[in-house]
Amino acid sequence: MTEITLVEAVNLALMHEMERDPAMVILGQDIGVNGGVFRATVGLLEKFGSERVLDTPLAENMIAGTAVGMATQGLHPVAEIQFMGFIPPTIDQLISHASRMRNRTRGRLSCPMVLRAPYGGGIHAPEHHSESTEAMFAHIPGIRVVIPSSPTRAYGLLLAAIRDPDPVVFLEPKRVYRLMKQAVEDNGEALPLDTCFVLRPGSDITLVSWGAMLHETQQAAEQLAGEGIEAEVIDLATIKPIDMETILESVGRTGRCVIVQEAARTCSVSAEIAARLAEEGLMSLFAPIRRVTGFDTVMPMFRLEGHYMPGTERIIDAVRQTMEYA
């Protein structure tokens, strides 16, 4: 079994599914001849041809709208937006059409499309290249939002997203595109959507995160173990809908929770998890829920990225403050 990176796992899943499903097509700017800005689609044009691998103009609204049209007519499109900072033009197509196609047609049509985009900071990119606005999509009824954190998750979750009968926004943490390698078997087995993954068991506190921030969160958990604090680490994986059952079960055992995200703080996914814990798990809590987040500002240029993005020390500080409660 070959060890591959996260972006190679994305390519492997696309390759596998295009071989399995002749109705699958991919489209986006520079995905064909150039193989994608991060090389996620390299080799697909040569293997499947220009009728199934479509280079498009730089027009995000058109890319999303074309995918909606394809999906309603029997194809299974996977559209790529080069960077999340350029994704807002797709919102009209997702809110006005993709998300409500099943409801609008009373079940006669669904919209089996995937909108892929690299997201997040940490690679010293210019403005509009480092956004983390997953909460914007999570707020849209009818849209499923998925974020992998590792090569194995990327392979299995992308297969599941492509096979889902309804629209999925699949956000890839580009900071970890090539950070790690894992052995990934190209066996076509999808991972379950709408399910959290427990990455590390623990009994003292629950740490919930997703995407690239799981790297720092797991580092924090390892350091805290040296202080005698056993943190359970949960990979949220599906941002919408949230698997609250797994989170509530964990917090029911630990009594404490810290949520870690790269995104801005206000009205974010961490706010939703904290609210649900307060509504459904209040009697389990020994301490207030804490959040370690980005700031309510535009993502800064690279010299300030390290200040904006939660680091291991900020996570450890939040855990220590939470543990001070009896």
CSV table of N, CA and C in Angstrom, one decimal, residues 138 143-146 193-196 236-244 276:
chain,number,residue,atom,x,y,z
A,138,ALA,N,-22.5,26.2,5.9
A,138,ALA,CA,-23.2,25.4,6.9
A,138,ALA,C,-24.6,26.0,7.2
A,143,ILE,N,-27.6,22.0,2.1
A,143,ILE,CA,-26.2,21.8,1.7
A,143,ILE,C,-25.4,21.0,2.8
A,144,ARG,N,-24.7,20.0,2.4
A,144,ARG,CA,-23.9,19.3,3.3
A,144,ARG,C,-22.4,19.8,3.1
A,145,VAL,N,-21.7,20.0,4.3
A,145,VAL,CA,-20.4,20.6,4.2
A,145,VAL,C,-19.4,19.6,4.9
A,146,VAL,N,-18.4,19.2,4.1
A,146,VAL,CA,-17.4,18.2,4.6
A,146,VAL,C,-16.0,18.7,4.5
A,193,LEU,N,-20.5,9.9,6.0
A,193,LEU,CA,-20.7,11.3,6.2
A,193,LEU,C,-21.5,11.5,7.5
A,194,ASP,N,-21.6,12.7,8.0
A,194,ASP,CA,-22.4,13.1,9.1
A,194,ASP,C,-21.9,12.4,10.4
A,195,THR,N,-20.6,12.0,10.4
A,195,THR,CA,-20.1,11.3,11.6
A,195,THR,C,-18.8,11.9,12.0
A,196,CYS,N,-18.6,12.1,13.3
A,196,CYS,CA,-17.3,12.5,13.8
A,196,CYS,C,-16.4,11.3,13.9
A,236,LEU,N,-14.3,16.7,13.6
A,236,LEU,CA,-15.7,16.9,13.3
A,236,LEU,C,-16.0,16.3,11.9
A,237,ALA,N,-15.2,16.5,10.9
A,237,ALA,CA,-15.2,15.9,9.6
A,237,ALA,C,-16.4,16.5,8.8
A,238,THR,N,-17.7,16.2,9.2
A,238,THR,CA,-18.8,16.8,8.5
A,238,THR,C,-19.3,18.0,9.3
A,239,ILE,N,-19.1,19.2,8.7
A,239,ILE,CA,-19.5,20.4,9.4
A,239,ILE,C,-20.9,20.6,9.5
A,240,LYS,N,-21.6,20.1,8.5
A,240,LYS,CA,-23.1,20.2,8.4
A,240,LYS,C,-23.7,19.0,7.7
A,241,PRO,N,-24.5,18.2,8.3
A,241,PRO,CA,-25.0,18.3,9.7
A,241,PRO,C,-23.9,17.8,10.7
A,242,ILE,N,-24.0,18.4,11.9
A,242,ILE,CA,-23.0,18.0,13.0
A,242,ILE,C,-23.5,16.8,13.7
A,243,ASP,N,-22.5,15.9,13.9
A,243,ASP,CA,-22.8,14.7,14.7
A,243,ASP,C,-22.7,15.0,16.2
A,244,MET,N,-23.7,15.6,16.7
A,244,MET,CA,-23.7,16.0,18.1
A,244,MET,C,-23.8,14.8,19.1
A,276,ARG,N,-25.3,24.1,21.0
A,276,ARG,CA,-25.9,22.8,21.1
A,276,ARG,C,-25.5,22.1,22.4
